[in-house]
Amino acid sequence: MKFNAEAALTRIQAVEALVSRWEFEPRVEQVSVAQACGRVLAQDCHARYDLPRHRVSSFDGIAVRSADFAAGLPDTSAWVRGVQFVQADTGDDFPDEFDTVIAAEDVSYDDEGRLTLSPDLAFRKGNAVKRAGATMGEGELLYEEGTQLGPEAIAILAAGGWAQVPVRERLRIAYVPTGNELVAVGTVPGRGQNVQTNSLMLGAYFQQWGARMVEYGIVPDDRAALGAALERALEEADMVLINGGSSRGSEDYNSELLQERATFFAHGVKAVPGRPIGMAIIGGKPAINVPGPMIAAFLAADWLVQALVRFYYGQPMPRRATVSAVLDKPLGARPGFEQLARLAVYEEDDVLHAAPVPGCATLAENMRSVNAFLAVPAGLRYEAGETVEVELLGTVAGAWS
């Protein structure tokens, strides 16, 4: 399919075009809170009771009556445990008649077990008594609908009375790898062949975002076989991702197949790498044809597929941390197209530098060393030595050698 630069969409336009036409009814299921990490809440969750249920001690010590300290530190030599004081360690409940906790560091006992208080003790009524509901109060909002639950969240929900959690059913993304040149992982590629690995990368990202990949086998560049695979994927998944065959090669059928079935179709975005991307709505579902090269597939998944996943779950796109870095070499975008630049950010003499990927870098070097991203606006050029604001993809690493 011939790429038409004038008809191409910006990245923002592409996302808006798909989400505005996507028809779906969110599905909800109940899962054990122990299995809910990474899942997305389908409703607001509130605490079902006060915690602690009654007031408790905030640290290890003894509980006393403040009335006994009205005239200063009392003589405790004749005090009896359980009468004038009780043990009150961290999180412990204690009888209501005692209203103040003294830290264990201010308490000692002689050889006969008689209680002695530190002469430096600054007594304060109510000290270290944690009120009922101080950890969480009944009815308190714990997490909002649309929250992707992490390790801390599932612990808080469990503490608040949620043994079962209402979550959105996982978004099912069909992944269809295509191309005569592809061979399965574990196969030693021969001449003209390449190992199909994008499913590993994309599937891992889908899992991070809360979605589930429905993976299909490699489909050769045969129009009938590709059409059949597309039809099956549309039936079995909520979204379809076809990898490869998106450009202008003699066997690039995939975008044409999308267009034939679509109520909405657009081919191409005003961004490189990855401009020959096909985007469609078929039967109310998004179907996307992303380029085959790994970096182009990563970029398309990062800005487009992730945006669709977040939209499905009612989440905003997350913002990456940004840092200011000095460019080592010029970096520009041609008129009409953003340049989606992958950079290596490193520290030298307490200054962060950003190095564009050398043209001679292997794919492995690129993937291993790149830790930052910069979308250069169309037609703009940054010169070497200029400071730019870059998005971090990972930790700051060493310079290119």
Short mmCIF file of C-alpha atoms in Angstrom, two decimals:
data_model
loop_
_atom_site.label_atom_id
_atom_site.label_comp_id
_atom_site.label_asym_id
_atom_site.label_seq_id
_atom_site.Cartn_x
_atom_site.Cartn_y
_atom_site.Cartn_z
CA MET A 1 0.00 0.00 0.00
CA LYS A 2 1.47 3.34 -1.08
CA PHE A 3 2.21 5.74 1.78
CA ASN A 4 0.45 9.09 1.40
CA ALA A 5 2.22 11.67 3.58
CA GLU A 6 -0.55 14.23 3.18
CA ALA A 7 -3.20 11.81 4.45
CA ALA A 8 -1.08 10.59 7.37
CA LEU A 9 -2.17 11.42 10.92
CA THR A 10 -0.17 12.83 13.78
CA ARG A 11 0.29 10.48 16.72
CA ILE A 12 -2.32 12.39 18.74
CA GLN A 13 -4.79 12.29 15.84
CA ALA A 14 -4.25 8.55 15.41
CA VAL A 15 -5.03 7.79 19.06
CA GLU A 16 -8.10 10.04 19.07
CA ALA A 17 -9.40 8.52 15.83
CA LEU A 18 -9.34 5.01 17.30
CA VAL A 19 -10.58 5.66 20.83
CA SER A 20 -13.48 7.78 19.57
CA ARG A 21 -14.73 4.87 17.43
CA TRP A 22 -13.96 1.91 19.70
CA GLU A 23 -17.13 0.16 20.90
CA PHE A 24 -16.81 -2.04 23.98
CA GLU A 25 -18.56 -2.98 27.20
CA PRO A 26 -16.09 -3.40 30.07
CA ARG A 27 -16.26 -6.87 31.62
CA VAL A 28 -15.83 -7.32 35.37
CA GLU A 29 -14.71 -10.34 37.37
CA GLN A 30 -13.95 -11.07 41.01
CA VAL A 31 -10.44 -12.31 41.82
CA SER A 32 -8.68 -13.18 45.04
CA VAL A 33 -6.80 -10.19 46.42
CA ALA A 34 -3.70 -12.40 46.40
CA GLN A 35 -4.05 -12.71 42.61
CA ALA A 36 -4.95 -9.08 41.96
CA CYS A 37 -1.48 -7.57 41.52
CA GLY A 38 -1.30 -5.92 38.10
CA ARG A 39 -5.07 -5.97 37.64
CA VAL A 40 -7.24 -2.87 37.22
CA LEU A 41 -9.99 -2.04 39.70
CA ALA A 42 -13.51 -2.03 38.28
CA GLN A 43 -14.95 0.13 41.07
CA ASP A 44 -13.93 2.36 43.95
CA CYS A 45 -12.97 0.32 47.01
CA HIS A 46 -13.57 1.66 50.53
CA ALA A 47 -12.47 0.33 53.91
CA ARG A 48 -15.10 -1.99 55.36
CA TYR A 49 -14.22 -1.31 59.01
CA ASP A 50 -11.98 0.78 61.25
CA LEU A 51 -8.39 -0.37 61.64
CA PRO A 52 -7.22 -0.70 64.30
CA ARG A 53 -10.58 -1.80 65.63
CA HIS A 54 -9.78 -0.22 69.03
CA ARG A 55 -7.02 2.07 70.22
CA VAL A 56 -3.58 0.38 70.45
CA SER A 57 -0.02 1.20 71.46
CA SER A 58 2.21 2.85 68.85
CA PHE A 59 5.40 1.28 70.21
CA ASP A 60 6.75 -1.12 72.82
CA GLY A 61 6.25 -0.01 76.41
CA ILE A 62 3.78 0.07 79.27
CA ALA A 63 0.33 1.67 79.53
CA VAL A 64 -0.47 3.82 82.57
CA ARG A 65 -3.18 6.15 83.91
CA SER A 66 -2.40 9.82 83.36
CA ALA A 67 -4.16 10.64 86.64
CA ASP A 68 -1.30 8.97 88.50
CA PHE A 69 1.08 11.55 87.00
CA ALA A 70 -0.92 14.65 87.89
CA ALA A 71 1.63 15.67 90.55
CA GLY A 72 4.70 14.64 88.54
CA LEU A 73 6.54 11.35 88.30
CA PRO A 74 5.09 9.01 90.95
CA ASP A 75 6.94 6.56 93.18
CA THR A 76 6.48 3.31 91.27
CA SER A 77 8.43 1.02 93.59
CA ALA A 78 5.22 -0.60 94.86
CA TRP A 79 3.37 -0.64 91.57
CA VAL A 80 1.92 -3.97 90.52
CA ARG A 81 1.69 -5.08 86.90
CA GLY A 82 -1.97 -5.37 85.95
CA VAL A 83 -3.04 -2.86 88.61
CA GLN A 84 -1.13 0.39 88.16
CA PHE A 85 0.27 -0.48 84.72
CA VAL A 86 0.09 -3.10 81.96
CA GLN A 87 2.37 -4.18 79.16
CA ALA A 88 1.49 -2.45 75.86
CA ASP A 89 3.74 -3.40 72.98
CA THR A 90 3.45 -2.13 69.41
CA GLY A 91 -0.04 -2.82 68.06
CA ASP A 92 -1.29 -4.20 71.38
CA ASP A 93 -4.72 -3.43 72.76
CA PHE A 94 -4.87 -2.68 76.52
CA PRO A 95 -7.61 -2.04 79.13
CA ASP A 96 -9.59 1.17 78.71
CA GLU A 97 -8.64 2.53 82.15
CA PHE A 98 -5.07 3.14 80.90
CA ASP A 99 -4.73 6.13 78.59
CA THR A 100 -1.00 6.75 78.03
CA VAL A 101 1.96 4.66 76.84
CA ILE A 102 5.52 5.07 78.14
CA ALA A 103 8.26 3.80 75.85
CA ALA A 104 10.25 0.73 76.88
CA GLU A 105 13.42 2.85 76.76
CA ASP A 106 12.10 4.87 79.74
CA VAL A 107 11.20 1.78 81.77
CA SER A 108 13.44 -0.52 83.84
CA TYR A 109 13.05 -3.12 86.60
CA ASP A 110 15.31 -3.90 89.52
CA ASP A 111 16.39 -7.38 90.62
CA GLU A 112 13.15 -7.78 92.54
CA GLY A 113 11.02 -6.80 89.54
CA ARG A 114 10.09 -3.36 90.84
CA LEU A 115 9.24 -0.76 88.17
CA THR A 116 11.45 2.30 87.76
CA LEU A 117 10.82 5.17 85.35
CA SER A 118 13.58 7.29 83.82
CA PRO A 119 13.99 10.57 85.73
CA ASP A 120 14.26 12.32 82.36
CA LEU A 121 10.83 11.10 81.26
CA ALA A 122 8.72 13.93 79.85
CA PHE A 123 5.26 12.61 80.57
CA ARG A 124 2.49 13.57 78.16
CA LYS A 125 -1.10 12.40 78.53
CA GLY A 126 -2.22 10.21 75.63
CA ASN A 127 1.32 9.61 74.42
CA ALA A 128 1.73 6.82 71.82
CA VAL A 129 -1.93 5.79 71.90
CA LYS A 130 -3.03 5.10 68.34
CA ARG A 131 -6.72 5.82 67.96
CA ALA A 132 -9.24 3.42 66.41
CA GLY A 133 -9.37 4.03 62.67
CA ALA A 134 -5.93 5.67 62.55
CA THR A 135 -4.68 3.12 60.00
CA MET A 136 -7.88 3.34 57.98
CA GLY A 137 -11.38 4.47 58.80
CA GLU A 138 -14.55 2.64 57.86
CA GLY A 139 -15.77 4.03 54.52
CA GLU A 140 -12.42 5.60 53.67
CA LEU A 141 -11.53 5.45 49.96
CA LEU A 142 -8.67 3.01 49.55
CA TYR A 143 -8.28 2.96 45.76
CA GLU A 144 -10.27 4.41 42.88
CA GLU A 145 -11.76 2.63 39.91
CA GLY A 146 -9.15 2.38 37.16
CA THR A 147 -6.21 1.92 39.54
CA GLN A 148 -3.71 -0.70 38.42
CA LEU A 149 -2.97 -2.56 41.63
CA GLY A 150 0.58 -2.98 42.86
CA PRO A 151 2.02 -4.97 45.78
CA GLU A 152 1.22 -2.29 48.36
CA ALA A 153 -2.31 -1.81 47.02
CA ILE A 154 -3.30 -5.45 47.39
CA ALA A 155 -2.03 -5.43 50.98
CA ILE A 156 -4.06 -2.29 51.80
CA LEU A 157 -7.19 -3.74 50.19
CA ALA A 158 -6.79 -6.95 52.17
CA ALA A 159 -6.36 -4.96 55.40
CA GLY A 160 -9.52 -3.05 54.54
CA GLY A 161 -11.64 -6.18 54.27
CA TRP A 162 -11.37 -7.04 50.55
CA ALA A 163 -10.66 -10.77 50.22
CA GLN A 164 -12.13 -10.70 46.69
CA VAL A 165 -11.53 -7.70 44.44
CA PRO A 166 -13.67 -6.51 41.49
CA VAL A 167 -11.37 -6.01 38.49
CA ARG A 168 -11.74 -5.47 34.78
CA GLU A 169 -11.32 -8.62 32.79
CA ARG A 170 -8.00 -8.47 31.00
CA LEU A 171 -8.05 -6.83 27.59
CA ARG A 172 -7.31 -9.53 25.02
CA ILE A 173 -4.91 -8.39 22.28
CA ALA A 174 -4.50 -10.78 19.39
CA TYR A 175 -0.97 -10.79 18.02
CA VAL A 176 -0.47 -12.09 14.48
CA PRO A 177 3.15 -12.22 13.24
CA THR A 178 3.42 -12.31 9.45
CA GLY A 179 6.16 -12.83 6.90
CA ASN A 180 7.75 -15.58 4.82
CA GLU A 181 11.11 -14.73 6.38
CA LEU A 182 10.08 -15.47 9.98
CA VAL A 183 10.99 -18.59 11.94
CA ALA A 184 10.01 -19.57 15.48
CA VAL A 185 12.14 -18.92 18.55
CA GLY A 186 14.64 -21.73 18.99
CA THR A 187 15.14 -22.16 15.26
CA VAL A 188 18.55 -21.28 13.84
CA PRO A 189 17.69 -18.88 10.99
CA GLY A 190 18.95 -19.62 7.53
CA ARG A 191 19.67 -17.28 4.67
CA GLY A 192 16.92 -14.67 4.34
CA GLN A 193 15.28 -15.70 7.61
CA ASN A 194 14.70 -13.90 10.89
CA VAL A 195 13.58 -15.09 14.33
CA GLN A 196 10.07 -13.99 15.34
CA THR A 197 10.78 -12.28 18.67
CA ASN A 198 8.46 -9.26 18.72
CA SER A 199 5.79 -11.36 20.41
CA LEU A 200 8.09 -11.80 23.42
CA MET A 201 8.74 -8.07 23.74
CA LEU A 202 5.18 -6.94 23.09
CA GLY A 203 3.61 -9.68 25.20
CA ALA A 204 5.74 -8.59 28.16
CA TYR A 205 4.66 -4.98 27.69
CA PHE A 206 1.01 -6.01 27.43
CA GLN A 207 1.35 -7.87 30.71
CA GLN A 208 2.88 -4.78 32.37
CA TRP A 209 -0.05 -2.69 31.14
CA GLY A 210 -2.62 -5.22 32.41
CA ALA A 211 -3.55 -6.76 29.05
CA ARG A 212 -3.17 -10.33 27.79
CA MET A 213 -1.65 -11.35 24.47
CA VAL A 214 -3.52 -13.97 22.44
CA GLU A 215 -0.66 -15.17 20.30
CA TYR A 216 -1.05 -16.78 16.88
CA GLY A 217 1.46 -18.71 14.84
CA ILE A 218 3.51 -17.17 12.05
CA VAL A 219 1.38 -16.50 8.96
CA PRO A 220 3.15 -16.48 5.58
CA ASP A 221 2.74 -13.63 3.08
CA ASP A 222 -0.27 -15.23 1.44
CA ARG A 223 -3.33 -13.03 1.04
CA ALA A 224 -5.87 -15.77 1.75
CA ALA A 225 -3.99 -17.06 4.81
CA LEU A 226 -3.56 -13.55 6.16
CA GLY A 227 -7.24 -12.77 5.67
CA ALA A 228 -8.27 -15.95 7.48
CA ALA A 229 -5.92 -15.17 10.39
CA LEU A 230 -7.32 -11.64 10.66
CA GLU A 231 -10.92 -12.92 10.72
CA ARG A 232 -10.12 -15.42 13.45
CA ALA A 233 -8.29 -12.82 15.54
CA LEU A 234 -11.19 -10.38 15.28
CA GLU A 235 -13.53 -13.05 16.62
CA GLU A 236 -11.33 -14.10 19.53
CA ALA A 237 -9.89 -10.84 20.85
CA ASP A 238 -10.82 -7.28 21.82
CA MET A 239 -8.05 -5.74 19.74
CA VAL A 240 -5.91 -7.06 16.90
CA LEU A 241 -2.25 -6.36 16.28
CA ILE A 242 -0.79 -7.58 12.99
CA ASN A 243 3.00 -7.32 12.86
CA GLY A 244 4.74 -6.88 9.50
CA GLY A 245 3.64 -6.25 5.93
CA SER A 246 2.63 -2.65 6.62
CA SER A 247 4.63 -0.84 3.96
CA ARG A 248 4.95 -0.94 0.17
CA GLY A 249 6.59 -4.30 -0.54
CA SER A 250 5.19 -6.65 -3.16
CA GLU A 251 3.89 -8.97 -0.40
CA ASP A 252 2.68 -6.29 2.06
CA TYR A 253 -1.02 -7.15 2.14
CA ASN A 254 -1.96 -6.50 5.75
CA SER A 255 -3.03 -2.86 5.65
CA GLU A 256 -5.06 -3.58 2.51
CA LEU A 257 -6.83 -6.40 4.34
CA LEU A 258 -7.67 -4.06 7.21
CA GLN A 259 -8.97 -1.38 4.86
CA GLU A 260 -11.26 -3.83 3.04
CA ARG A 261 -13.05 -4.71 6.31
CA ALA A 262 -12.92 -1.36 8.11
CA THR A 263 -15.51 1.25 8.96
CA PHE A 264 -12.55 3.53 9.65
CA PHE A 265 -9.06 3.21 8.18
CA ALA A 266 -5.92 5.34 8.09
CA HIS A 267 -2.49 4.44 6.80
CA GLY A 268 0.62 6.16 8.09
CA VAL A 269 1.59 8.51 10.89
CA LYS A 270 3.71 11.61 10.73
CA ALA A 271 6.46 10.10 12.85
CA VAL A 272 9.58 8.04 12.17
CA PRO A 273 10.59 5.31 12.77
CA GLY A 274 7.32 3.46 12.23
CA ARG A 275 5.45 5.75 9.86
CA PRO A 276 3.81 3.03 7.66
CA ILE A 277 1.35 1.92 10.31
CA GLY A 278 -2.17 0.84 9.40
CA MET A 279 -5.03 1.69 11.79
CA ALA A 280 -8.59 0.45 11.49
CA ILE A 281 -11.87 -0.08 13.31
CA ILE A 282 -13.44 -3.37 12.26
CA GLY A 283 -16.66 -4.52 13.91
CA GLY A 284 -16.16 -1.84 16.55
CA LYS A 285 -12.68 -3.15 17.44
CA PRO A 286 -9.26 -1.58 16.85
CA ALA A 287 -7.06 -3.46 14.40
CA ILE A 288 -3.52 -2.19 13.94
CA ASN A 289 -0.85 -3.18 11.45
CA VAL A 290 2.53 -2.23 12.90
CA PRO A 291 5.88 -2.41 11.08
CA GLY A 292 7.97 -5.53 11.53
CA PRO A 293 11.35 -4.10 12.69
CA MET A 294 11.72 -4.39 16.45
CA ILE A 295 12.34 -0.72 17.18
CA ALA A 296 9.42 0.42 15.01
CA ALA A 297 7.19 -2.19 16.68
CA PHE A 298 8.29 -1.00 20.13
CA LEU A 299 7.55 2.62 19.30
CA ALA A 300 4.11 1.85 17.86
CA ALA A 301 3.24 -0.22 20.92
CA ASP A 302 4.57 2.44 23.27
CA TRP A 303 2.57 5.42 22.00
CA LEU A 304 -0.44 3.79 20.32
CA VAL A 305 -1.19 0.33 21.70
CA GLN A 306 -0.45 1.44 25.26
CA ALA A 307 -2.77 4.44 24.82
CA LEU A 308 -5.58 2.11 23.72
CA VAL A 309 -4.99 -0.22 26.67
CA ARG A 310 -5.04 2.68 29.10
CA PHE A 311 -8.24 3.99 27.51
CA TYR A 312 -9.90 0.58 27.88
CA TYR A 313 -9.09 0.56 31.59
CA GLY A 314 -10.04 4.21 32.11
CA GLN A 315 -6.48 5.24 32.88
CA PRO A 316 -4.44 8.22 31.69
CA MET A 317 -1.20 7.64 29.87
CA PRO A 318 1.58 7.67 32.48
CA ARG A 319 4.17 10.41 32.33
CA ARG A 320 7.79 9.34 32.31
CA ALA A 321 10.40 11.08 34.43
CA THR A 322 12.32 13.71 32.47
CA VAL A 323 15.85 15.06 32.83
CA SER A 324 17.82 17.82 31.16
CA ALA A 325 20.75 16.55 29.12
CA VAL A 326 23.33 18.04 26.77
CA LEU A 327 23.23 16.63 23.24
CA ASP A 328 26.53 15.18 22.02
CA LYS A 329 25.53 15.40 18.37
CA PRO A 330 22.94 17.28 16.30
CA LEU A 331 19.44 15.83 16.20
CA GLY A 332 16.69 16.94 13.85
CA ALA A 333 13.36 16.01 12.28
CA ARG A 334 12.52 16.54 8.64
CA PRO A 335 9.57 18.75 7.68
CA GLY A 336 6.20 17.12 8.29
CA PHE A 337 7.46 14.27 10.50
CA GLU A 338 8.33 13.90 14.17
CA GLN A 339 11.60 12.13 14.83
CA LEU A 340 11.16 9.57 17.62
CA ALA A 341 14.72 9.52 18.86
CA ARG A 342 16.14 6.86 21.16
CA LEU A 343 19.11 8.14 23.17
CA ALA A 344 21.80 6.96 25.56
CA VAL A 345 21.99 9.27 28.56
CA TYR A 346 25.12 9.14 30.69
CA GLU A 347 26.77 11.24 33.37
CA GLU A 348 30.16 12.87 32.92
CA ASP A 349 31.69 15.42 35.30
CA ASP A 350 28.32 15.81 37.06
CA VAL A 351 26.62 16.72 33.76
CA LEU A 352 24.08 14.51 31.98
CA HIS A 353 24.76 13.97 28.29
CA ALA A 354 22.50 12.46 25.62
CA ALA A 355 24.03 10.58 22.73
CA PRO A 356 21.95 9.72 19.65
CA VAL A 357 22.32 6.10 18.57
CA PRO A 358 25.15 5.79 16.03
CA GLY A 359 24.10 4.61 12.60
CA CYS A 360 26.60 1.76 12.87
CA ALA A 361 25.07 0.43 16.11
CA THR A 362 23.69 -3.08 16.01
CA LEU A 363 20.13 -3.78 17.10
CA ALA A 364 21.49 -5.45 20.23
CA GLU A 365 23.58 -2.37 21.09
CA ASN A 366 20.58 -0.14 20.53
CA MET A 367 18.26 -2.13 22.75
CA ARG A 368 20.88 -2.65 25.45
CA SER A 369 22.23 0.90 25.69
CA VAL A 370 19.28 3.19 24.99
CA ASN A 371 17.71 4.56 28.17
CA ALA A 372 15.97 7.76 27.05
CA PHE A 373 13.55 9.07 24.45
CA LEU A 374 12.97 12.41 22.74
CA ALA A 375 10.20 13.26 20.28
CA VAL A 376 11.71 15.93 18.04
CA PRO A 377 8.90 18.09 16.58
CA ALA A 378 8.57 18.11 12.79
CA GLY A 379 11.07 20.41 11.10
CA LEU A 380 12.98 21.20 14.31
CA ARG A 381 16.73 20.73 14.73
CA TYR A 382 18.77 20.61 17.94
CA GLU A 383 22.47 21.35 17.70
CA ALA A 384 25.32 19.60 19.50
CA GLY A 385 25.83 21.16 22.92
CA GLU A 386 22.20 22.20 23.21
CA THR A 387 20.31 21.17 26.37
CA VAL A 388 17.14 19.19 25.79
CA GLU A 389 14.51 17.63 28.06
CA VAL A 390 14.44 13.86 27.54
CA GLU A 391 12.15 11.12 28.87
CA LEU A 392 13.88 8.36 30.80
CA LEU A 393 13.27 4.78 29.68
CA GLY A 394 15.62 3.29 32.25
CA THR A 395 18.54 4.16 34.51
CA VAL A 396 21.39 6.42 33.44
CA ALA A 397 24.07 4.33 31.75
CA GLY A 398 27.57 4.75 30.31
CA ALA A 399 28.48 6.63 27.15
CA TRP A 400 28.78 5.17 23.70
CA SER A 401 32.35 4.04 23.12
#
